[in-house]
mmCIF file of C-alpha atoms in Angstrom:
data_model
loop_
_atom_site.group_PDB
_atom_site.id
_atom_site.type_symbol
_atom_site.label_atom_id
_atom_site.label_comp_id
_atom_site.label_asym_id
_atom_site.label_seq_id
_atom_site.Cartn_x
_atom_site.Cartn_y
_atom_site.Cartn_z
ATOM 1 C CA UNK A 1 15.280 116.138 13.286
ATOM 2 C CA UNK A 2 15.440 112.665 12.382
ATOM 3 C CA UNK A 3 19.752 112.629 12.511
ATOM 4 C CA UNK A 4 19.487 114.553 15.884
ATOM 5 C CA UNK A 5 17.093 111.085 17.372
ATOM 6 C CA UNK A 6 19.648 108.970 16.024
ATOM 7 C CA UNK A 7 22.472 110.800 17.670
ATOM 8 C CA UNK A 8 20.358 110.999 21.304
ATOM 9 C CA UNK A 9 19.051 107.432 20.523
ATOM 10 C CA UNK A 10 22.985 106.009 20.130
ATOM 11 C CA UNK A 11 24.522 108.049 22.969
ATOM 12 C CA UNK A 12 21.872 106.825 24.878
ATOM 13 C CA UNK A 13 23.141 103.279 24.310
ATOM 14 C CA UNK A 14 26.767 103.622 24.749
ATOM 15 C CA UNK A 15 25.488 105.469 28.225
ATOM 16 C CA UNK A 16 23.883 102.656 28.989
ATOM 17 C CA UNK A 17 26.778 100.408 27.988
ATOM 18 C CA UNK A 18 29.232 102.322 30.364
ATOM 19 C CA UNK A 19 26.881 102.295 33.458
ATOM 20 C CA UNK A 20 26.758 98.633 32.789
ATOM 21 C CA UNK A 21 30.526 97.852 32.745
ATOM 22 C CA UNK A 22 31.196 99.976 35.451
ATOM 23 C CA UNK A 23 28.553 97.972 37.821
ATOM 24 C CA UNK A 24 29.563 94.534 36.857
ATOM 25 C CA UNK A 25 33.771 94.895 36.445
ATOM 26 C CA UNK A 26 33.902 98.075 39.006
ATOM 27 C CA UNK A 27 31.105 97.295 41.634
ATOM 28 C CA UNK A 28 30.697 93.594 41.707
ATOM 29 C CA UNK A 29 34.216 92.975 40.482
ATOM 30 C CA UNK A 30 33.014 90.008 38.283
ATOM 31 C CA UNK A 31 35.657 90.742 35.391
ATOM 32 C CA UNK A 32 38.231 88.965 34.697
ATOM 33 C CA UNK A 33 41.090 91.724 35.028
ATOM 34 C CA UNK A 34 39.256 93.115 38.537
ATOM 35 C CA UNK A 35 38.756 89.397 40.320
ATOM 36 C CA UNK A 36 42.208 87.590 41.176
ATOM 37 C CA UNK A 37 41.127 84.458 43.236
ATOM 38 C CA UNK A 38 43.980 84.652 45.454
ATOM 39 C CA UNK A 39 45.720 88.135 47.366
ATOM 40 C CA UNK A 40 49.120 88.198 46.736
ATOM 41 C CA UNK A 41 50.963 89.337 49.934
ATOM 42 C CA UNK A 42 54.213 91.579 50.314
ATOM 43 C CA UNK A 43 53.454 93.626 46.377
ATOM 44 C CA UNK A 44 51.952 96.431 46.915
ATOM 45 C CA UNK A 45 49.258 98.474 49.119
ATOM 46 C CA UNK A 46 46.588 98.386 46.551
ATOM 47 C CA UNK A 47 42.890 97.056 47.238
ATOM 48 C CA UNK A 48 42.970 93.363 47.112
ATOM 49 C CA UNK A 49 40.132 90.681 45.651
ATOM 50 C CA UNK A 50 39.443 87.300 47.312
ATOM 51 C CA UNK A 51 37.528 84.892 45.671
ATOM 52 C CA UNK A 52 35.958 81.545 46.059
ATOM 53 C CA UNK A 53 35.057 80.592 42.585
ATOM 54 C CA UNK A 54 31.510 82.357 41.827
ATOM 55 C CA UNK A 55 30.179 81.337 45.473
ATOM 56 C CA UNK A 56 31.679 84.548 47.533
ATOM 57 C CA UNK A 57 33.851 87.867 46.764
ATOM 58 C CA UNK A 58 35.372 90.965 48.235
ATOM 59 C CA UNK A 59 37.839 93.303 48.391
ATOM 60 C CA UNK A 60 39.918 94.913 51.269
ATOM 61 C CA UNK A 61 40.896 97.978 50.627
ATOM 62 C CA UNK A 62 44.787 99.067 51.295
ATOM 63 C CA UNK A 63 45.269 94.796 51.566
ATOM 64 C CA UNK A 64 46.792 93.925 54.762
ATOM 65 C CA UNK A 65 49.571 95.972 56.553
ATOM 66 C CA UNK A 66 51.472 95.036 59.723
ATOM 67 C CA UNK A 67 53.946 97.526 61.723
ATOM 68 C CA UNK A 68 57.639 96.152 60.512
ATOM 69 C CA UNK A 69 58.383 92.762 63.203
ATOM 70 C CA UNK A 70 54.815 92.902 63.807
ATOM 71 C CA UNK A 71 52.018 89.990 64.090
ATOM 72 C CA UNK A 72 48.930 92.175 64.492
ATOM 73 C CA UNK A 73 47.793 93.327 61.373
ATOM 74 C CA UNK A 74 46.189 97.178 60.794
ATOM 75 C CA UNK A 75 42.219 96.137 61.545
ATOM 76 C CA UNK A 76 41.372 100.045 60.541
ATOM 77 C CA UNK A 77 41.268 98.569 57.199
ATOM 78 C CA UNK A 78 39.963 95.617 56.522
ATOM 79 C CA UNK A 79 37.318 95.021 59.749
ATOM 80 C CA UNK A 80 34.336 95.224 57.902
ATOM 81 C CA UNK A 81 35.398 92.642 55.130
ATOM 82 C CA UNK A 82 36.892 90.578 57.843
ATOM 83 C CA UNK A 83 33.107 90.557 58.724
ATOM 84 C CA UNK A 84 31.583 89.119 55.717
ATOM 85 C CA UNK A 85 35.027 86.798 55.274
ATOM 86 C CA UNK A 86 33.663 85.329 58.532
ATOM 87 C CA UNK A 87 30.320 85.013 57.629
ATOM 88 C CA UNK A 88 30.473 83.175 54.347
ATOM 89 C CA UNK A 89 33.171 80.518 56.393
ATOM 90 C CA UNK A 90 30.537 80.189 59.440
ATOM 91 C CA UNK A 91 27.925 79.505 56.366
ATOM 92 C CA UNK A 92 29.711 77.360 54.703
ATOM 93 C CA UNK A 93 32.153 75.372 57.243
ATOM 94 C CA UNK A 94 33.301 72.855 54.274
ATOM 95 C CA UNK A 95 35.032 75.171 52.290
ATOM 96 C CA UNK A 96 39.001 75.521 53.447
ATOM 97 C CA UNK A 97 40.962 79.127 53.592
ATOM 98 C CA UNK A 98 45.023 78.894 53.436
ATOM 99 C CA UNK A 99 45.979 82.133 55.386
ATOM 100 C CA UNK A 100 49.911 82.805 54.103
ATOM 101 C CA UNK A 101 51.768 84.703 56.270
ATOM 102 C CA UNK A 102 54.423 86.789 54.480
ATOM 103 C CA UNK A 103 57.673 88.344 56.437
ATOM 104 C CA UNK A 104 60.852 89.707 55.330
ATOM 105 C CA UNK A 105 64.621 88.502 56.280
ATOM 106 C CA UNK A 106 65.102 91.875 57.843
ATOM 107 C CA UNK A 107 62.387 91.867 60.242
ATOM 108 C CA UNK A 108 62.554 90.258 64.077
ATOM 109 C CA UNK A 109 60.063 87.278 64.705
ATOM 110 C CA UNK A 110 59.034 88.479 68.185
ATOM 111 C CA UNK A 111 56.100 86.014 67.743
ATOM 112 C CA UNK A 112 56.288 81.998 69.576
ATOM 113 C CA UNK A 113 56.044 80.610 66.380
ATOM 114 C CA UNK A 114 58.924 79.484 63.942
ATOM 115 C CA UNK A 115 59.042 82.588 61.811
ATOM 116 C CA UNK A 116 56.659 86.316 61.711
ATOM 117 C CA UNK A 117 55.500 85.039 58.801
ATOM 118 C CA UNK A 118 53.513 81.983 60.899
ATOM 119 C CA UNK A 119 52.564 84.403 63.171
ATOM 120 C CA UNK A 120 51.043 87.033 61.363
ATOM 121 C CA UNK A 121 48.584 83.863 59.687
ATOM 122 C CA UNK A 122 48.196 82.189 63.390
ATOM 123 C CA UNK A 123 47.240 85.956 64.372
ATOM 124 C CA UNK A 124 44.699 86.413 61.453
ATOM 125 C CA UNK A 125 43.322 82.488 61.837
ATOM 126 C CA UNK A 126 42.307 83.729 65.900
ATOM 127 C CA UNK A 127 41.071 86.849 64.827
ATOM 128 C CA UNK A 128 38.476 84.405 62.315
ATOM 129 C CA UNK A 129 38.014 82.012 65.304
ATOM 130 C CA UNK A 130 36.876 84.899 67.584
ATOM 131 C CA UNK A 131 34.336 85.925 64.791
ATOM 132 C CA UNK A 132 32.728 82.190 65.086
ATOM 133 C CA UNK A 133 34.796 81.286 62.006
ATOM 134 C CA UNK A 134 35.261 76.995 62.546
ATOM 135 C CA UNK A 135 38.861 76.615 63.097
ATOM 136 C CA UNK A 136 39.311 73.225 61.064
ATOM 137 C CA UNK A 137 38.246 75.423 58.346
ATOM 138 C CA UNK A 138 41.524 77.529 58.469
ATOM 139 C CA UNK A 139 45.044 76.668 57.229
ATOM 140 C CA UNK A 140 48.122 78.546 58.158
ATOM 141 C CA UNK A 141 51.692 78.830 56.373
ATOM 142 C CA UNK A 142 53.953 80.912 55.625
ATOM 143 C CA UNK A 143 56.273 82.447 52.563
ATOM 144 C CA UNK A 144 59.900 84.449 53.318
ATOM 145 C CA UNK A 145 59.803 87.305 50.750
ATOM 146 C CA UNK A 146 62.445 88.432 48.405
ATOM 147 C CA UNK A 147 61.655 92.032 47.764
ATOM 148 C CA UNK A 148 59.231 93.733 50.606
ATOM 149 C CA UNK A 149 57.479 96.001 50.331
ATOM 150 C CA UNK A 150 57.519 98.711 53.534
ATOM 151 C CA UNK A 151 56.318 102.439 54.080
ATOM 152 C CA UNK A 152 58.321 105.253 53.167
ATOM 153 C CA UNK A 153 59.953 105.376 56.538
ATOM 154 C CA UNK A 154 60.167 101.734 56.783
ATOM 155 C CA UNK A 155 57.972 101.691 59.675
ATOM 156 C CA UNK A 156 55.117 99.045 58.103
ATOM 157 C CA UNK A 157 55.047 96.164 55.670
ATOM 158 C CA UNK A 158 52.204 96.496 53.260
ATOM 159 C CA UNK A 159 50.244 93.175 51.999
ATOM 160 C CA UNK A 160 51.745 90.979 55.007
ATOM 161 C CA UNK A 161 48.787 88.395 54.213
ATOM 162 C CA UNK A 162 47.707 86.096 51.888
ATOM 163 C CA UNK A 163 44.050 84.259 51.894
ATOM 164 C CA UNK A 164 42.721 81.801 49.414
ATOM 165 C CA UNK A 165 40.324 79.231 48.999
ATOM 166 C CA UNK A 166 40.801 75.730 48.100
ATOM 167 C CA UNK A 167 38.824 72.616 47.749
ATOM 168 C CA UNK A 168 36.280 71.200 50.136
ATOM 169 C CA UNK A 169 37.729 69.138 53.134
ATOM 170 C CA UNK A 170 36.413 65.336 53.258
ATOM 171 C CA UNK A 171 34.563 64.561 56.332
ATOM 172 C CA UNK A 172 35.694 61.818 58.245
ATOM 173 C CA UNK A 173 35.079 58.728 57.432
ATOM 174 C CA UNK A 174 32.621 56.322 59.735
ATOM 175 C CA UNK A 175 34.189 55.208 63.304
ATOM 176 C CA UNK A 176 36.981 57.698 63.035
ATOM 177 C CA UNK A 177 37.831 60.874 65.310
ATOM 178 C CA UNK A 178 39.050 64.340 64.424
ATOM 179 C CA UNK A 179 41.103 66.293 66.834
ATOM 180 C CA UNK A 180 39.058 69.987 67.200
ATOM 181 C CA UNK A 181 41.551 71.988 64.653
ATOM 182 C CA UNK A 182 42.945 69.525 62.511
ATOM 183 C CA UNK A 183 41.639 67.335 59.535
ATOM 184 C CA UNK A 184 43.750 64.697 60.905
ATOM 185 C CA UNK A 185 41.756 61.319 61.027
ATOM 186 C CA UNK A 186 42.705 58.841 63.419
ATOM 187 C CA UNK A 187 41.184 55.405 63.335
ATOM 188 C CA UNK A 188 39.930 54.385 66.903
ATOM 189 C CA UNK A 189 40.455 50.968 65.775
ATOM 190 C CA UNK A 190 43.784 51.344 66.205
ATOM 191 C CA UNK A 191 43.847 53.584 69.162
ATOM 192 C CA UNK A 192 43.232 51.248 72.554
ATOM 193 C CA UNK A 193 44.655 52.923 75.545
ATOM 194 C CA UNK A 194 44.923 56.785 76.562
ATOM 195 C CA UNK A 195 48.681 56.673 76.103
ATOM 196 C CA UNK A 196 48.146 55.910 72.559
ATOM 197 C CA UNK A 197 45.852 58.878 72.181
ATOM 198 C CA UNK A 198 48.361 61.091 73.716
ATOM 199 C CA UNK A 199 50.861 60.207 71.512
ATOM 200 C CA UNK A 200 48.763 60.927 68.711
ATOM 201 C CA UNK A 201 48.650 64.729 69.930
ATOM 202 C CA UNK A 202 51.072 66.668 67.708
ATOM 203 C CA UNK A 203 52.402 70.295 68.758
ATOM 204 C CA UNK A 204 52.340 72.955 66.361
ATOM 205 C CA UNK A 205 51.802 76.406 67.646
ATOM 206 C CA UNK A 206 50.104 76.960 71.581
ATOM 207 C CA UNK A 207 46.477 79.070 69.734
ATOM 208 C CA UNK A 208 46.727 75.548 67.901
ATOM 209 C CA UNK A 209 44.379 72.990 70.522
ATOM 210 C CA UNK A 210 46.059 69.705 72.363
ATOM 211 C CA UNK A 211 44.488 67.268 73.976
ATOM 212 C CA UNK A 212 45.556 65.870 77.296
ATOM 213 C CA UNK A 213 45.065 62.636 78.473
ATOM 214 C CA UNK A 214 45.104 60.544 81.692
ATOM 215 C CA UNK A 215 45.861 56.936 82.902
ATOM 216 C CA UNK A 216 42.440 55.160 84.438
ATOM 217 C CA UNK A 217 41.788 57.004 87.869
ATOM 218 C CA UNK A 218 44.649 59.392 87.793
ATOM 219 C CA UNK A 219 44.502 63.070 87.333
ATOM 220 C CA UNK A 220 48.033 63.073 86.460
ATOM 221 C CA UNK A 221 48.046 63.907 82.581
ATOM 222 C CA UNK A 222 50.007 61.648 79.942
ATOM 223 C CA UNK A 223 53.596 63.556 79.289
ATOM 224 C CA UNK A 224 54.604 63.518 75.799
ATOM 225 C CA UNK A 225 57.397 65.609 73.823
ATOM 226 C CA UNK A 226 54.773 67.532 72.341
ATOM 227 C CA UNK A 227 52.903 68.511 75.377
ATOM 228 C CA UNK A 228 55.715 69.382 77.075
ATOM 229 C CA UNK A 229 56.478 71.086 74.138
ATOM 230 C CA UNK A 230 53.570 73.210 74.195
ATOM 231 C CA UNK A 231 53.684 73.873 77.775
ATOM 232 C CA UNK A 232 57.375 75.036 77.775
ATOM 233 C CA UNK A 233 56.029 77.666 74.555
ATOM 234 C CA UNK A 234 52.909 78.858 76.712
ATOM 235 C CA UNK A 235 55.218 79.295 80.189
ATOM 236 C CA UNK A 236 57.243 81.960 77.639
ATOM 237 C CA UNK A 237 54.669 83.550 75.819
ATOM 238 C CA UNK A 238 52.160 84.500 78.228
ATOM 239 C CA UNK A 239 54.003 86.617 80.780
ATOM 240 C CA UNK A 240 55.334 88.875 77.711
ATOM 241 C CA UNK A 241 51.387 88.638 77.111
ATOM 242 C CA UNK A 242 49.353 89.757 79.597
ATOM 243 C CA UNK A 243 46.066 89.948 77.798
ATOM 244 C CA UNK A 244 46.253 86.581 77.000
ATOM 245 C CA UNK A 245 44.987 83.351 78.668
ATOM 246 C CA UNK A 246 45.371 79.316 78.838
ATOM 247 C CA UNK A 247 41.656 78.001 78.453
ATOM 248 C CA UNK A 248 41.359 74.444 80.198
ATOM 249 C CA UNK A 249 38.230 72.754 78.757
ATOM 250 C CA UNK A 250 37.207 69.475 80.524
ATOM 251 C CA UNK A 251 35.657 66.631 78.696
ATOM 252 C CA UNK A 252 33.879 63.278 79.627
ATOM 253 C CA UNK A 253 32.167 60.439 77.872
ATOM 254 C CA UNK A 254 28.458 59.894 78.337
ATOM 255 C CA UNK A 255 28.502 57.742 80.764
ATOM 256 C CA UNK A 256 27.094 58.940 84.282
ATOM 257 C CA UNK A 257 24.888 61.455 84.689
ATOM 258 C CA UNK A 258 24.892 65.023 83.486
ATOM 259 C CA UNK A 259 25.497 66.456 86.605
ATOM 260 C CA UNK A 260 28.444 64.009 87.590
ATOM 261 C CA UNK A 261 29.989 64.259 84.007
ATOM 262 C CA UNK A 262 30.197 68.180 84.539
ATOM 263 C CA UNK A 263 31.862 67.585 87.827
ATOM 264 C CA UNK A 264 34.064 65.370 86.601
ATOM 265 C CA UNK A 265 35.229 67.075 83.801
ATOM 266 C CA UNK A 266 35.669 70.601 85.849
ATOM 267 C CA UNK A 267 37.635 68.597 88.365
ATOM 268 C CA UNK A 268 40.255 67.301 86.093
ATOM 269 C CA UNK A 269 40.800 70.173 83.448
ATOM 270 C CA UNK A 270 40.990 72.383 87.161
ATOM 271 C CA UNK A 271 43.804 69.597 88.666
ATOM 272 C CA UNK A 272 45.815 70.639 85.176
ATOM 273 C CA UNK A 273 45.712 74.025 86.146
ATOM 274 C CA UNK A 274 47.047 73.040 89.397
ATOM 275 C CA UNK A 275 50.255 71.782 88.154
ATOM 276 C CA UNK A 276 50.648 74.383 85.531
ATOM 277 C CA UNK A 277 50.715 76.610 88.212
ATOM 278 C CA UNK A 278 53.076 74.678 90.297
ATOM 279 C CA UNK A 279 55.304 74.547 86.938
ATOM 280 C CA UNK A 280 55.492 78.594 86.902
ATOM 281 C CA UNK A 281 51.913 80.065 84.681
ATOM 282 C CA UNK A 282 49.913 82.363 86.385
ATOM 283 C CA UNK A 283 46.720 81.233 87.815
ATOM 284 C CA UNK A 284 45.464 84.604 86.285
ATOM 285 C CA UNK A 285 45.979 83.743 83.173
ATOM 286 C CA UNK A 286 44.440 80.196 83.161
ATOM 287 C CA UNK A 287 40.924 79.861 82.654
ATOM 288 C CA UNK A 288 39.483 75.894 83.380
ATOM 289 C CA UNK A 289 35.756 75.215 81.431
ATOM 290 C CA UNK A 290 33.873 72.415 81.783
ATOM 291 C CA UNK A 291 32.077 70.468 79.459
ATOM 292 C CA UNK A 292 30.789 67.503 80.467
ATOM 293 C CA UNK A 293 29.640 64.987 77.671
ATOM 294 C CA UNK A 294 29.098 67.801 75.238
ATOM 295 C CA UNK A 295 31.081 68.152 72.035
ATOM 296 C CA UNK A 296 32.142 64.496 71.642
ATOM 297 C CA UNK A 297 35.005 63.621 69.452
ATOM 298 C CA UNK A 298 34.306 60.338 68.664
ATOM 299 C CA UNK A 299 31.446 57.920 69.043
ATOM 300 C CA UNK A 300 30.398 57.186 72.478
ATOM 301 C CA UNK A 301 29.381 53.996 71.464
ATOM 302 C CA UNK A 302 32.628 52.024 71.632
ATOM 303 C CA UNK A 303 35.343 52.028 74.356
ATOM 304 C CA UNK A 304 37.968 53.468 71.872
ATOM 305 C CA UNK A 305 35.554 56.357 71.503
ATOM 306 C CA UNK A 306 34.749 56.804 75.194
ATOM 307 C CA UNK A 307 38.248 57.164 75.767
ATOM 308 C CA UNK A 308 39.393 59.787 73.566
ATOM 309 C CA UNK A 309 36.186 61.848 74.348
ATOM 310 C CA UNK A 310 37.604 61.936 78.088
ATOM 311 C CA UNK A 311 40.215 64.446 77.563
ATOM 312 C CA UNK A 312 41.300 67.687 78.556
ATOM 313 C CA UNK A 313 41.495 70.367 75.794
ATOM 314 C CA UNK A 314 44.472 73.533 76.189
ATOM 315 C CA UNK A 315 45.177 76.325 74.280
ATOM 316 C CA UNK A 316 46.160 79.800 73.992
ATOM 317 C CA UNK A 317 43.248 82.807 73.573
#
């Protein structure tokens, strides 16, 4: 009697020693063998594990497949975790994800961007913008690989994505401005006219924002290589995308009224979408917003300031 307690009494223990492996290293994924910190894209079509230190995890089942040549990834699978992804960034807008893109040599970059591999991150960094995700939060690159890894019939690439987290980004310093999607800080000190601040706009991608600028009491926007730049990628991409649009925002500084800054800023971001139109894009797929005085990007305080908050924002949705 006494053997048989010690036998119920020990298998009773190593029961209890199995449940709690499996919950921590199976369920919560908090062992070290189960928890990579980064997904490694283009290896294989097994669940993956992101990680931000011990502040967030999850897994996405099946990683992240794309059709062969294609940007949009295979949402069946990984929605829901996309979900809480996008939650813990809208929580916790310091904290910076790289999104790597991943492509192969053999597959066609149908995409505006310089390779698939930019535009399958630029595709997944929207889909986190649309979800209320900060944008500034979000890096993109992107990594040619040596070995894919495709379907059977060669039709899809499996793990075409790659997200991890790195360290905080540093806020701006005091009397500086940040452009809306870039950690860029630009002194205003050394920014006095609007020509200035429209050279400072760089072009990387058209979902990427630019800011448009205009001589005193012209609607006329500042021309620079990069604007033209983006404008000359936007006139090609959107008629081969129909869905898409060009959203104008209009911005003023504080001075004036309310009322008359709204006006004002509708006015000009709508006399942009004038001459886009004239310069070939489709007045349906150009949306103009104003904003007034809201959503300043540097202090209204000083001239330097009031000038780069009177801007014109553009990009691709």
């Amino acid at each position: 009697m006494f053997i048989n307690r010690i036998f119920w009494f020990v298998l009773l223990l190593v029961w209890m020693a199995g449940s709690t492996w499996w919950h921590v290293c199976k369920i919560k994924f908090l062992c070290g063998d189960d928890a990579p910190s980064v997904v490694v894209g283009g290896l294989s079509r097994s669940a993956r594990t992101i990680a931000d230190g011990d502040r967030f995890r999850m897994t996405v089942p099946g990683g992240f497949d794309f059709a062969r040549s294609g940007a949009d990834p295979n949402m069946s699978r990984f929605e829901t975790s996309l979900d809480s992804l996008a939650l813990y960034l809208q929580n916790n807008p310091g904290r910076a994800l790289t999104i790597t893109g991943y492509y192969g040599a053999d597959e066609t970059n149908n995409t505006s961007f310089e390779n698939l591999g930019l535009g399958r991150a630029e595709t997944m960094k929207q889909l986190l913008v649309q979800k209320g995700v900060p944008a500034a939060s979000l890096q993109t690159k992107a990594e040619l690989l040596g070995k894919p890894m495709y379907s059977a019939n060669r039709d899809s690439l499996y793990g075409g994505l790659g997200l991890s987290f790195g360290a905080e980004f540093a806020a701006p310093a005091a009397n500086t401005l940040a452009t809306a999607d870039t950690t860029t800080v630009i002194s205003t000190t050394s920014v006095t006219t609007e020509q200035q601040l429209a050279e400072k706009q760089t072009f990387e991608s058209v979902f990427k924002p630019i800011d448009l600028y205009f001589p005193t009491g012209k609607s006329d926007y500042i021309h620079t290589d990069d604007t033209d730049r983006f404008f000359a990628e936007a006139a090609k991409y959107l008629p081969e995308h129909k869905d898409k649009k060009l959203l104008l925002t209009g911005y003023t500084d504080n001075e004036g009224s309310d009322v008359s800054n709204l006006n004002l800023s509708r006015k000009r971001a709508a006399a942009v979408g004038k001459q886009l139109e004239k310069a070939g894009i489709s007045s349906a797929q150009v949306t103009v917003k104003a904003k007034g005085e809201a959503d300043p990007k540097a202090s209204n305080d000083t001239e330097a300031g009031r000038k780069a908050n009177r801007r014109v924002t553009v990009v691709v949705e």
